[in-house]
PDB file of C-alpha atoms in Angstrom:
ATOM      1  CA  MET R  15      60.833  -1.048  23.369  1.00 50.00           C
ATOM      2  CA  HIS R  16      58.859  -2.166  20.333  1.00 50.00           C
ATOM      3  CA  GLY R  17      57.790   1.373  19.401  1.00 62.00           C
ATOM      4  CA  GLU R  18      54.325   2.680  18.731  1.00 86.00           C
ATOM      5  CA  ASP R  19      51.343   0.669  17.543  1.00 95.00           C
ATOM      6  CA  MET R  20      49.060   2.066  14.867  1.00 98.00           C
ATOM      7  CA  ALA R  21      46.451   4.448  16.271  1.00 97.00           C
ATOM      8  CA  LEU R  22      42.889   3.147  16.542  1.00 98.00           C
ATOM      9  CA  ALA R  23      41.526   5.871  14.251  1.00 98.00           C
ATOM     10  CA  ASP R  24      44.015   4.930  11.516  1.00 98.00           C
ATOM     11  CA  ALA R  25      43.275   1.210  11.875  1.00 98.00           C
ATOM     12  CA  ARG R  26      39.541   1.872  11.651  1.00 98.00           C
ATOM     13  CA  ALA R  27      40.071   3.902   8.470  1.00 98.00           C
ATOM     14  CA  LEU R  28      41.975   1.038   6.830  1.00 98.00           C
ATOM     15  CA  ILE R  29      39.297  -1.468   7.782  1.00 98.00           C
ATOM     16  CA  ALA R  30      36.570   0.804   6.410  1.00 98.00           C
ATOM     17  CA  ARG R  31      38.402   0.978   3.078  1.00 98.00           C
ATOM     18  CA  ALA R  32      38.750  -2.800   2.981  1.00 98.00           C
ATOM     19  CA  ILE R  33      35.073  -3.377   3.747  1.00 98.00           C
ATOM     20  CA  ALA R  34      33.988  -0.913   1.074  1.00 98.00           C
ATOM     21  CA  LYS R  35      36.158  -2.715  -1.469  1.00 98.00           C
ATOM     22  CA  ALA R  36      34.945  -6.151  -0.346  1.00 98.00           C
ATOM     23  CA  GLU R  37      31.287  -5.190  -0.715  1.00 97.00           C
ATOM     24  CA  HIS R  38      31.998  -3.704  -4.149  1.00 97.00           C
ATOM     25  CA  ILE R  39      33.733  -6.916  -5.242  1.00 96.00           C
ATOM     26  CA  GLY R  40      30.832  -8.931  -3.856  1.00 96.00           C
ATOM     27  CA  VAL R  41      32.614 -10.890  -1.106  1.00 97.00           C
ATOM     28  CA  ARG R  42      32.133 -11.116   2.669  1.00 97.00           C
ATOM     29  CA  GLY R  43      34.528 -11.665   5.526  1.00 98.00           C
ATOM     30  CA  ALA R  44      36.482 -10.004   8.323  1.00 98.00           C
ATOM     31  CA  VAL R  45      39.412  -7.588   8.486  1.00 98.00           C
ATOM     32  CA  ALA R  46      41.799  -7.197  11.424  1.00 98.00           C
ATOM     33  CA  VAL R  47      44.598  -4.776  12.296  1.00 98.00           C
ATOM     34  CA  VAL R  48      47.106  -5.843  14.966  1.00 98.00           C
ATOM     35  CA  GLY R  49      49.713  -3.472  16.373  1.00 98.00           C
ATOM     36  CA  ALA R  50      53.444  -4.129  16.154  1.00 96.00           C
ATOM     37  CA  SER R  51      53.363  -5.070  19.853  1.00 95.00           C
ATOM     38  CA  GLY R  52      51.027  -7.941  18.989  1.00 96.00           C
ATOM     39  CA  VAL R  53      47.977  -6.298  20.567  1.00 97.00           C
ATOM     40  CA  LEU R  54      44.767  -6.101  18.552  1.00 98.00           C
ATOM     41  CA  VAL R  55      43.902  -2.540  17.508  1.00 98.00           C
ATOM     42  CA  SER R  56      40.642  -3.079  15.613  1.00 98.00           C
ATOM     43  CA  ALA R  57      38.738  -5.788  13.776  1.00 98.00           C
ATOM     44  CA  SER R  58      35.412  -5.886  11.942  1.00 98.00           C
ATOM     45  CA  ARG R  59      33.308  -8.653  10.455  1.00 98.00           C
ATOM     46  CA  MET R  60      31.013  -7.915   7.543  1.00 98.00           C
ATOM     47  CA  ASP R  61      27.430  -9.111   7.469  1.00 97.00           C
ATOM     48  CA  ARG R  62      27.277 -12.843   6.693  1.00 96.00           C
ATOM     49  CA  GLY R  63      31.056 -12.872   6.941  1.00 96.00           C
ATOM     50  CA  GLY R  64      31.189 -16.411   8.305  1.00 94.00           C
ATOM     51  CA  ALA R  65      32.436 -17.923  11.541  1.00 93.00           C
ATOM     52  CA  GLY R  66      36.184 -18.194  12.013  1.00 94.00           C
ATOM     53  CA  GLY R  67      37.174 -15.385   9.669  1.00 96.00           C
ATOM     54  CA  MET R  68      37.958 -12.938  12.461  1.00 96.00           C
ATOM     55  CA  ALA R  69      40.301 -15.415  14.132  1.00 96.00           C
ATOM     56  CA  ARG R  70      42.115 -16.230  10.886  1.00 97.00           C
ATOM     57  CA  ALA R  71      42.472 -12.570   9.912  1.00 98.00           C
ATOM     58  CA  ARG R  72      43.752 -11.684  13.362  1.00 98.00           C
ATOM     59  CA  SER R  73      46.332 -14.485  13.286  1.00 97.00           C
ATOM     60  CA  LYS R  74      47.724 -13.448   9.890  1.00 98.00           C
ATOM     61  CA  ALA R  75      47.760  -9.783  10.904  1.00 98.00           C
ATOM     62  CA  TRP R  76      49.603 -10.731  14.108  1.00 98.00           C
ATOM     63  CA  ILE R  77      52.282 -12.539  12.107  1.00 98.00           C
ATOM     64  CA  ALA R  78      52.730  -9.620   9.686  1.00 98.00           C
ATOM     65  CA  ALA R  79      52.924  -7.108  12.548  1.00 98.00           C
ATOM     66  CA  THR R  80      55.197  -8.938  14.960  1.00 97.00           C
ATOM     67  CA  GLN R  81      57.484 -10.650  12.460  1.00 96.00           C
ATOM     68  CA  ARG R  82      57.678  -7.406  10.419  1.00 96.00           C
ATOM     69  CA  LEU R  83      57.072  -9.102   7.064  1.00 97.00           C
ATOM     70  CA  PRO R  84      54.264 -10.420   4.862  1.00 98.00           C
ATOM     71  CA  SER R  85      52.768 -13.560   6.367  1.00 97.00           C
ATOM     72  CA  LEU R  86      53.460 -15.266   3.015  1.00 97.00           C
ATOM     73  CA  VAL R  87      57.199 -14.883   3.664  1.00 97.00           C
ATOM     74  CA  HIS R  88      56.778 -16.201   7.184  1.00 95.00           C
ATOM     75  CA  LEU R  89      54.828 -19.180   5.842  1.00 94.00           C
ATOM     76  CA  GLY R  90      57.585 -19.962   3.357  1.00 93.00           C
ATOM     77  CA  ARG R  91      60.191 -19.901   6.098  1.00 92.00           C
ATOM     78  CA  MET R  92      58.116 -22.119   8.371  1.00 92.00           C
ATOM     79  CA  ARG R  93      57.839 -24.698   5.604  1.00 91.00           C
ATOM     80  CA  THR R  94      61.631 -25.059   5.573  1.00 93.00           C
ATOM     81  CA  LEU R  95      61.799 -25.917   9.277  1.00 91.00           C
ATOM     82  CA  PRO R  96      61.517 -29.334  10.897  1.00 92.00           C
ATOM     83  CA  ALA R  97      57.968 -29.996  12.072  1.00 91.00           C
ATOM     84  CA  SER R  98      59.034 -29.827  15.702  1.00 93.00           C
ATOM     85  CA  MET R  99      60.320 -26.261  15.254  1.00 92.00           C
ATOM     86  CA  ALA R 100      57.177 -25.123  13.448  1.00 87.00           C
ATOM     87  CA  THR R 101      55.071 -26.628  16.214  1.00 90.00           C
ATOM     88  CA  GLY R 102      57.268 -24.979  18.799  1.00 92.00           C
ATOM     89  CA  PHE R 103      56.863 -21.578  17.154  1.00 90.00           C
ATOM     90  CA  VAL R 104      53.081 -21.787  17.475  1.00 89.00           C
ATOM     91  CA  ALA R 105      53.397 -23.060  21.045  1.00 91.00           C
ATOM     92  CA  CYS R 106      55.480 -20.000  21.919  1.00 94.00           C
ATOM     93  CA  SER R 107      53.328 -17.684  19.777  1.00 93.00           C
ATOM     94  CA  PRO R 108      49.770 -19.035  20.039  1.00 91.00           C
ATOM     95  CA  GLU R 109      48.291 -16.088  18.173  1.00 93.00           C
ATOM     96  CA  ALA R 110      50.085 -17.387  15.074  1.00 93.00           C
ATOM     97  CA  ALA R 111      47.872 -20.488  15.055  1.00 92.00           C
ATOM     98  CA  PHE R 112      46.765 -19.828  11.463  1.00 94.00           C
ATOM     99  CA  PRO R 113      50.017 -19.143   9.559  1.00 91.00           C
ATOM    100  CA  GLY R 114      48.373 -18.403   6.227  1.00 94.00           C
ATOM    101  CA  ALA R 115      49.408 -15.995   3.483  1.00 97.00           C
ATOM    102  CA  GLY R 116      47.806 -12.594   3.002  1.00 98.00           C
ATOM    103  CA  GLY R 117      48.850 -10.645   6.104  1.00 98.00           C
ATOM    104  CA  MET R 118      50.716  -7.432   5.246  1.00 98.00           C
ATOM    105  CA  PRO R 119      52.921  -5.295   7.512  1.00 98.00           C
ATOM    106  CA  ILE R 120      52.184  -1.578   7.784  1.00 98.00           C
ATOM    107  CA  ALA R 121      55.043   0.882   8.168  1.00 97.00           C
ATOM    108  CA  GLY R 122      54.859   4.244   9.907  1.00 95.00           C
ATOM    109  CA  ALA R 123      56.348   7.540   8.765  1.00 92.00           C
ATOM    110  CA  ASP R 124      59.851   6.493   9.852  1.00 93.00           C
ATOM    111  CA  GLY R 125      59.651   3.187   8.004  1.00 94.00           C
ATOM    112  CA  ALA R 126      59.280   1.068  11.131  1.00 95.00           C
ATOM    113  CA  VAL R 127      56.441  -1.464  11.182  1.00 97.00           C
ATOM    114  CA  ILE R 128      53.568  -0.274  13.388  1.00 97.00           C
ATOM    115  CA  ALA R 129      50.904  -2.876  12.545  1.00 98.00           C
ATOM    116  CA  GLY R 130      49.762  -5.703  10.315  1.00 98.00           C
ATOM    117  CA  ILE R 131      46.505  -6.121   8.418  1.00 98.00           C
ATOM    118  CA  ALA R 132      44.801  -9.232   7.064  1.00 98.00           C
ATOM    119  CA  ALA R 133      41.408 -10.471   5.899  1.00 98.00           C
ATOM    120  CA  SER R 134      39.581 -13.781   5.806  1.00 98.00           C
ATOM    121  CA  GLY R 135      36.043 -15.093   5.881  1.00 97.00           C
ATOM    122  CA  ALA R 136      33.145 -16.797   4.172  1.00 96.00           C
ATOM    123  CA  THR R 137      34.027 -15.586   0.675  1.00 95.00           C
ATOM    124  CA  VAL R 138      37.200 -13.615   1.368  1.00 96.00           C
ATOM    125  CA  GLY R 139      39.998 -15.891   0.255  1.00 94.00           C
ATOM    126  CA  PRO R 140      42.475 -16.510  -2.562  1.00 93.00           C
ATOM    127  CA  PHE R 141      39.963 -17.585  -5.216  1.00 89.00           C
ATOM    128  CA  VAL R 142      38.025 -15.733  -7.907  1.00 89.00           C
ATOM    129  CA  ASP R 143      34.819 -17.725  -8.316  1.00 89.00           C
ATOM    130  CA  TYR R 144      33.075 -17.131  -4.992  1.00 90.00           C
ATOM    131  CA  PRO R 145      29.289 -16.831  -5.282  1.00 89.00           C
ATOM    132  CA  GLY R 146      28.433 -13.173  -5.760  1.00 91.00           C
ATOM    133  CA  ALA R 147      31.947 -12.043  -6.712  1.00 91.00           C
ATOM    134  CA  GLN R 148      31.975  -9.511  -9.553  1.00 92.00           C
ATOM    135  CA  ARG R 149      34.403 -10.701 -12.198  1.00 92.00           C
ATOM    136  CA  ARG R 150      35.366  -7.276 -13.618  1.00 94.00           C
ATOM    137  CA  ARG R 151      36.129  -6.025 -10.117  1.00 96.00           C
ATOM    138  CA  LEU R 152      38.699  -8.791  -9.635  1.00 96.00           C
ATOM    139  CA  ILE R 153      40.932  -7.456 -12.392  1.00 96.00           C
ATOM    140  CA  ALA R 154      43.726  -5.077 -11.352  1.00 96.00           C
ATOM    141  CA  GLY R 155      45.614  -3.324 -14.131  1.00 93.00           C
ATOM    142  CA  GLY R 156      44.460  -5.882 -16.675  1.00 95.00           C
ATOM    143  CA  ARG R 157      45.666  -8.835 -14.578  1.00 96.00           C
ATOM    144  CA  PRO R 158      43.690 -11.346 -12.520  1.00 97.00           C
ATOM    145  CA  ALA R 159      43.530 -10.695  -8.790  1.00 96.00           C
ATOM    146  CA  ASN R 160      42.093 -12.629  -5.872  1.00 96.00           C
ATOM    147  CA  ALA R 161      39.547 -11.119  -3.518  1.00 95.00           C
ATOM    148  CA  GLU R 162      41.517 -11.402  -0.281  1.00 97.00           C
ATOM    149  CA  ASP R 163      44.733  -9.803  -1.480  1.00 98.00           C
ATOM    150  CA  LEU R 164      42.905  -7.203  -3.549  1.00 97.00           C
ATOM    151  CA  LEU R 165      40.930  -5.719  -0.689  1.00 96.00           C
ATOM    152  CA  VAL R 166      44.002  -5.626   1.590  1.00 98.00           C
ATOM    153  CA  HIS R 167      46.200  -3.963  -1.034  1.00 98.00           C
ATOM    154  CA  TYR R 168      43.448  -1.498  -1.895  1.00 98.00           C
ATOM    155  CA  ALA R 169      43.034  -0.612   1.787  1.00 98.00           C
ATOM    156  CA  LEU R 170      46.768   0.063   2.055  1.00 98.00           C
ATOM    157  CA  GLY R 171      46.833   2.071  -1.169  1.00 97.00           C
ATOM    158  CA  ILE R 172      49.624  -0.012  -2.675  1.00 97.00           C
ATOM    159  CA  PRO R 173      49.824  -1.748  -6.085  1.00 96.00           C
ATOM    160  CA  TYR R 174      48.277  -5.193  -6.192  1.00 97.00           C
ATOM    161  CA  GLU R 175      50.640  -8.105  -5.623  1.00 97.00           C
ATOM    162  CA  GLY R 176      49.132 -11.548  -5.115  1.00 97.00           C
ATOM    163  CA  GLN R 177      50.133 -13.396  -1.963  1.00 97.00           C
ATOM    164  CA  HIS R 178      48.452 -16.731  -2.667  1.00 96.00           C
ATOM    165  CA  GLY R 179      50.202 -18.276  -5.639  1.00 94.00           C
ATOM    166  CA  ASP R 180      49.101 -18.281  -9.269  1.00 96.00           C
ATOM    167  CA  ASP R 181      46.202 -15.867  -9.773  1.00 96.00           C
ATOM    168  CA  GLU R 182      46.330 -16.387 -13.535  1.00 96.00           C
ATOM    169  CA  GLN R 183      45.867 -20.148 -13.263  1.00 96.00           C
ATOM    170  CA  ARG R 184      42.940 -19.744 -10.883  1.00 95.00           C
ATOM    171  CA  TRP R 185      41.357 -17.326 -13.346  1.00 95.00           C
ATOM    172  CA  LEU R 186      41.855 -19.751 -16.225  1.00 95.00           C
ATOM    173  CA  ASP R 187      40.375 -22.575 -14.181  1.00 95.00           C
ATOM    174  CA  ALA R 188      37.329 -20.471 -13.354  1.00 93.00           C
ATOM    175  CA  TYR R 189      36.715 -18.599 -16.614  1.00 93.00           C
ATOM    176  CA  GLY R 190      38.728 -20.336 -19.354  1.00 93.00           C
ATOM    177  CA  ALA R 191      40.577 -17.245 -20.625  1.00 94.00           C
ATOM    178  CA  LEU R 192      42.572 -14.397 -19.123  1.00 95.00           C
ATOM    179  CA  PRO R 193      40.934 -10.955 -18.883  1.00 94.00           C
ATOM    180  CA  ASP R 194      41.171  -8.615 -21.869  1.00 94.00           C
ATOM    181  CA  GLU R 195      40.292  -5.356 -20.100  1.00 94.00           C
ATOM    182  CA  PRO R 196      41.849  -3.128 -17.415  1.00 94.00           C
ATOM    183  CA  GLY R 197      39.162  -4.026 -14.881  1.00 95.00           C
ATOM    184  CA  GLU R 198      37.949  -2.177 -11.804  1.00 95.00           C
ATOM    185  CA  GLY R 199      39.986  -3.897  -9.125  1.00 96.00           C
ATOM    186  CA  MET R 200      41.785  -0.824  -7.788  1.00 96.00           C
ATOM    187  CA  ALA R 201      39.027   1.681  -8.537  1.00 96.00           C
ATOM    188  CA  ASP R 202      37.493   3.506  -5.591  1.00 97.00           C
ATOM    189  CA  PRO R 203      34.244   1.809  -4.545  1.00 97.00           C
ATOM    190  CA  PRO R 204      31.081   3.548  -3.338  1.00 97.00           C
ATOM    191  CA  PRO R 205      30.429   3.572   0.409  1.00 96.00           C
ATOM    192  CA  PRO R 206      29.099   0.220   1.626  1.00 97.00           C
ATOM    193  CA  SER R 207      25.317   0.067   1.930  1.00 97.00           C
ATOM    194  CA  ALA R 208      24.518  -3.558   2.801  1.00 96.00           C
ATOM    195  CA  GLN R 209      26.112  -3.976   6.250  1.00 97.00           C
ATOM    196  CA  PRO R 210      23.362  -3.421   8.858  1.00 97.00           C
ATOM    197  CA  GLU R 211      24.875  -5.803  11.421  1.00 96.00           C
ATOM    198  CA  HIS R 212      28.312  -4.263  11.001  1.00 97.00           C
ATOM    199  CA  ASP R 213      26.860  -0.747  11.293  1.00 97.00           C
ATOM    200  CA  TRP R 214      24.992  -1.791  14.463  1.00 96.00           C
ATOM    201  CA  ALA R 215      28.111  -3.282  16.043  1.00 97.00           C
ATOM    202  CA  LEU R 216      30.225  -0.287  15.070  1.00 98.00           C
ATOM    203  CA  ALA R 217      27.695   2.094  16.614  1.00 98.00           C
ATOM    204  CA  LEU R 218      27.719   0.143  19.891  1.00 98.00           C
ATOM    205  CA  ALA R 219      31.506   0.195  19.949  1.00 98.00           C
ATOM    206  CA  ASP R 220      31.530   3.938  19.264  1.00 98.00           C
ATOM    207  CA  ARG R 221      29.158   4.539  22.167  1.00 98.00           C
ATOM    208  CA  ALA R 222      31.388   2.494  24.459  1.00 98.00           C
ATOM    209  CA  LEU R 223      34.498   4.372  23.373  1.00 98.00           C
ATOM    210  CA  GLY R 224      32.696   7.676  23.869  1.00 98.00           C
ATOM    211  CA  GLU R 225      31.488   6.717  27.349  1.00 98.00           C
ATOM    212  CA  ALA R 226      35.002   5.643  28.341  1.00 98.00           C
ATOM    213  CA  GLY R 227      36.423   8.893  27.001  1.00 98.00           C
ATOM    214  CA  ARG R 228      33.977  10.914  29.092  1.00 98.00           C
ATOM    215  CA  ARG R 229      35.144   9.000  32.159  1.00 98.00           C
ATOM    216  CA  GLY R 230      38.805   9.497  31.314  1.00 98.00           C
ATOM    217  CA  LEU R 231      39.326   5.754  30.858  1.00 98.00           C
ATOM    218  CA  ARG R 232      41.046   3.700  28.174  1.00 98.00           C
ATOM    219  CA  ILE R 233      39.246   0.517  27.254  1.00 98.00           C
ATOM    220  CA  ALA R 234      38.753  -2.222  24.735  1.00 98.00           C
ATOM    221  CA  VAL R 235      35.268  -3.120  23.538  1.00 98.00           C
ATOM    222  CA  ALA R 236      33.941  -6.282  21.930  1.00 98.00           C
ATOM    223  CA  VAL R 237      30.582  -6.919  20.288  1.00 98.00           C
ATOM    224  CA  ALA R 238      29.890 -10.627  19.774  1.00 98.00           C
ATOM    225  CA  ASP R 239      27.285 -12.494  17.760  1.00 97.00           C
ATOM    226  CA  ARG R 240      24.965 -15.073  19.327  1.00 96.00           C
ATOM    227  CA  ARG R 241      27.642 -17.767  18.979  1.00 95.00           C
ATOM    228  CA  GLY R 242      30.054 -15.608  20.954  1.00 96.00           C
ATOM    229  CA  GLU R 243      32.309 -14.747  18.024  1.00 96.00           C
ATOM    230  CA  PRO R 244      33.376 -11.090  17.813  1.00 96.00           C
ATOM    231  CA  VAL R 245      31.871  -8.998  15.040  1.00 98.00           C
ATOM    232  CA  GLN R 246      33.550  -5.775  16.201  1.00 98.00           C
ATOM    233  CA  GLN R 247      36.587  -5.216  18.406  1.00 98.00           C
ATOM    234  CA  ASP R 248      38.401  -1.993  19.229  1.00 98.00           C
ATOM    235  CA  CYS R 249      41.202  -1.102  21.627  1.00 98.00           C
ATOM    236  CA  MET R 250      41.739   2.535  22.565  1.00 98.00           C
ATOM    237  CA  ASP R 251      45.248   3.939  22.242  1.00 97.00           C
ATOM    238  CA  GLY R 252      47.096   3.322  25.490  1.00 95.00           C
ATOM    239  CA  ALA R 253      44.552   0.848  26.917  1.00 97.00           C
ATOM    240  CA  PRO R 254      45.876  -2.062  29.001  1.00 96.00           C
ATOM    241  CA  THR R 255      47.208  -4.729  26.687  1.00 96.00           C
ATOM    242  CA  ALA R 256      44.991  -7.344  28.348  1.00 97.00           C
ATOM    243  CA  ALA R 257      41.890  -5.312  27.524  1.00 98.00           C
ATOM    244  CA  PRO R 258      41.015  -6.738  24.071  1.00 98.00           C
ATOM    245  CA  PHE R 259      41.500 -10.318  25.277  1.00 97.00           C
ATOM    246  CA  ALA R 260      39.333  -9.693  28.334  1.00 98.00           C
ATOM    247  CA  ALA R 261      36.623  -7.918  26.363  1.00 98.00           C
ATOM    248  CA  ALA R 262      36.334 -10.726  23.810  1.00 98.00           C
ATOM    249  CA  ALA R 263      36.160 -13.429  26.499  1.00 98.00           C
ATOM    250  CA  VAL R 264      33.571 -11.614  28.595  1.00 98.00           C
ATOM    251  CA  ALA R 265      31.433 -10.779  25.545  1.00 98.00           C
ATOM    252  CA  ALA R 266      31.456 -14.459  24.589  1.00 98.00           C
ATOM    253  CA  ALA R 267      30.118 -15.433  28.005  1.00 98.00           C
ATOM    254  CA  ALA R 268      27.290 -12.888  27.918  1.00 98.00           C
ATOM    255  CA  ALA R 269      26.362 -13.683  24.323  1.00 98.00           C
ATOM    256  CA  THR R 270      26.274 -17.469  24.564  1.00 97.00           C
ATOM    257  CA  PHE R 271      24.539 -17.790  27.939  1.00 97.00           C
ATOM    258  CA  HIS R 272      22.149 -14.821  27.454  1.00 97.00           C
ATOM    259  CA  VAL R 273      22.868 -13.419  30.905  1.00 97.00           C
ATOM    260  CA  PRO R 274      25.268 -10.799  32.265  1.00 98.00           C
ATOM    261  CA  SER R 275      28.731 -12.315  32.179  1.00 98.00           C
ATOM    262  CA  GLY R 276      29.155 -12.147  35.944  1.00 97.00           C
ATOM    263  CA  GLU R 277      26.139 -14.445  36.380  1.00 97.00           C
ATOM    264  CA  VAL R 278      27.509 -17.302  34.261  1.00 97.00           C
ATOM    265  CA  PRO R 279      28.552 -20.305  36.365  1.00 96.00           C
ATOM    266  CA  PRO R 280      32.311 -20.546  35.763  1.00 95.00           C
ATOM    267  CA  ALA R 281      32.191 -24.329  35.457  1.00 95.00           C
ATOM    268  CA  LEU R 282      30.025 -24.028  32.333  1.00 96.00           C
ATOM    269  CA  LEU R 283      32.648 -22.067  30.403  1.00 95.00           C
ATOM    270  CA  ALA R 284      34.521 -25.284  29.673  1.00 93.00           C
ATOM    271  CA  VAL R 285      31.817 -26.281  27.166  1.00 94.00           C
ATOM    272  CA  LEU R 286      32.752 -23.415  24.845  1.00 94.00           C
ATOM    273  CA  PRO R 287      35.375 -23.939  22.113  1.00 92.00           C
ATOM    274  CA  TYR R 288      37.052 -20.578  22.789  1.00 91.00           C
ATOM    275  CA  ALA R 289      38.004 -18.348  25.710  1.00 94.00           C
ATOM    276  CA  ALA R 290      35.156 -16.994  27.839  1.00 96.00           C
ATOM    277  CA  ALA R 291      35.219 -15.305  31.244  1.00 97.00           C
ATOM    278  CA  ALA R 292      32.523 -15.228  33.938  1.00 97.00           C
ATOM    279  CA  VAL R 293      33.319 -11.813  35.418  1.00 97.00           C
ATOM    280  CA  PRO R 294      31.272  -8.595  35.298  1.00 97.00           C
ATOM    281  CA  GLY R 295      31.681  -6.373  32.255  1.00 97.00           C
ATOM    282  CA  GLY R 296      29.555  -8.074  29.605  1.00 98.00           C
ATOM    283  CA  LEU R 297      25.836  -7.788  28.908  1.00 98.00           C
ATOM    284  CA  PRO R 298      23.668  -9.857  26.564  1.00 98.00           C
ATOM    285  CA  LEU R 299      22.157  -8.302  23.483  1.00 97.00           C
ATOM    286  CA  ASP R 300      19.327  -9.422  21.259  1.00 93.00           C
ATOM    287  CA  GLY R 301      21.478 -11.760  19.210  1.00 88.00           C
ATOM    288  CA  GLY R 302      24.845 -11.281  20.870  1.00 96.00           C
ATOM    289  CA  GLY R 303      26.802  -9.641  23.650  1.00 98.00           C
ATOM    290  CA  LEU R 304      28.649  -6.423  24.486  1.00 98.00           C
ATOM    291  CA  SER R 305      31.670  -6.275  26.757  1.00 98.00           C
ATOM    292  CA  ILE R 306      34.236  -3.812  28.023  1.00 98.00           C
ATOM    293  CA  GLY R 307      37.795  -4.681  29.049  1.00 98.00           C
ATOM    294  CA  GLY R 308      40.569  -2.771  30.770  1.00 98.00           C
ATOM    295  CA  PRO R 309      39.194  -1.089  33.904  1.00 97.00           C
ATOM    296  CA  PRO R 310      38.061  -3.048  36.987  1.00 97.00           C
ATOM    297  CA  PRO R 311      35.146  -5.398  36.168  1.00 97.00           C
ATOM    298  CA  ALA R 312      32.578  -3.330  38.083  1.00 97.00           C
ATOM    299  CA  VAL R 313      33.517  -0.241  36.073  1.00 98.00           C
ATOM    300  CA  CYS R 314      33.375  -2.245  32.830  1.00 98.00           C
ATOM    301  CA  GLN R 315      29.851  -3.314  33.802  1.00 97.00           C
ATOM    302  CA  GLU R 316      28.865   0.313  34.372  1.00 98.00           C
ATOM    303  CA  ILE R 317      30.146   1.362  30.964  1.00 98.00           C
ATOM    304  CA  ALA R 318      28.373  -1.499  29.200  1.00 98.00           C
ATOM    305  CA  ALA R 319      25.126  -0.637  30.997  1.00 98.00           C
ATOM    306  CA  ALA R 320      25.478   3.024  30.051  1.00 98.00           C
ATOM    307  CA  VAL R 321      25.965   2.072  26.402  1.00 98.00           C
ATOM    308  CA  LEU R 322      22.788   0.003  26.385  1.00 97.00           C
ATOM    309  CA  ALA R 323      20.698   2.392  28.493  1.00 93.00           C
TER     310      ALA R 323
END
């Protein structure tokens, strides 16, 4: 057996730390935690975090969790393989579709890897000159840091170590001279205060988790934006491993067609560029969709309705 995945509460705490640091730096994106089994535990997208960031973060976190090493190391190894082998790896492991650097494994008390964490998004990446980024807050111990690796290392409470190449050269290219101060990169940030969409999605997810708990059920929940991309995903400890996949697909159907997911004509799902499912369990929101995965579809529909009642 692969052992235990990180608990949802612990994954949520890490993501909250990363989002607080990202807002303090002045960047926006998504953060994902994937369990060592390869199952998503939790993921959050910040306000104006950009499309695609959740998928990239999840892929890098999956690599770090399941391969038990930083995704940078995995990327280096893949580069040494013939193209056919690298292609074959992704074919066998489709969740590793974005094999970028920045994903970090997370070890439990016994030293075994229990999860991976990664970030990506509109202005969460390996550079230092994103619009809005606060220069002094991208300095860690007097050395240049990049936004993506900084917020992940801060969340984990470990010393900063860049995962994306030469931070010093990027700093020189952007600012002309290396920093001459300790900086605020690893300082504790204030609580985030500019994330209304994230707070809204988190509250919906919390209500769904609470409703499932009252029913004695274990579920996954997904809140999607109007394009159908998740902005919040959570999987309760011990939920069926299909639950987060089902919840994301059903939420996408409800969000993009603006009707309950069970009312979407299945033939229309082929027009979407990502997985969507036309089964009960998802309801449209003003600007998105909410879906439950894990229990039978009719029960998922009941929970979603209770959340929105």
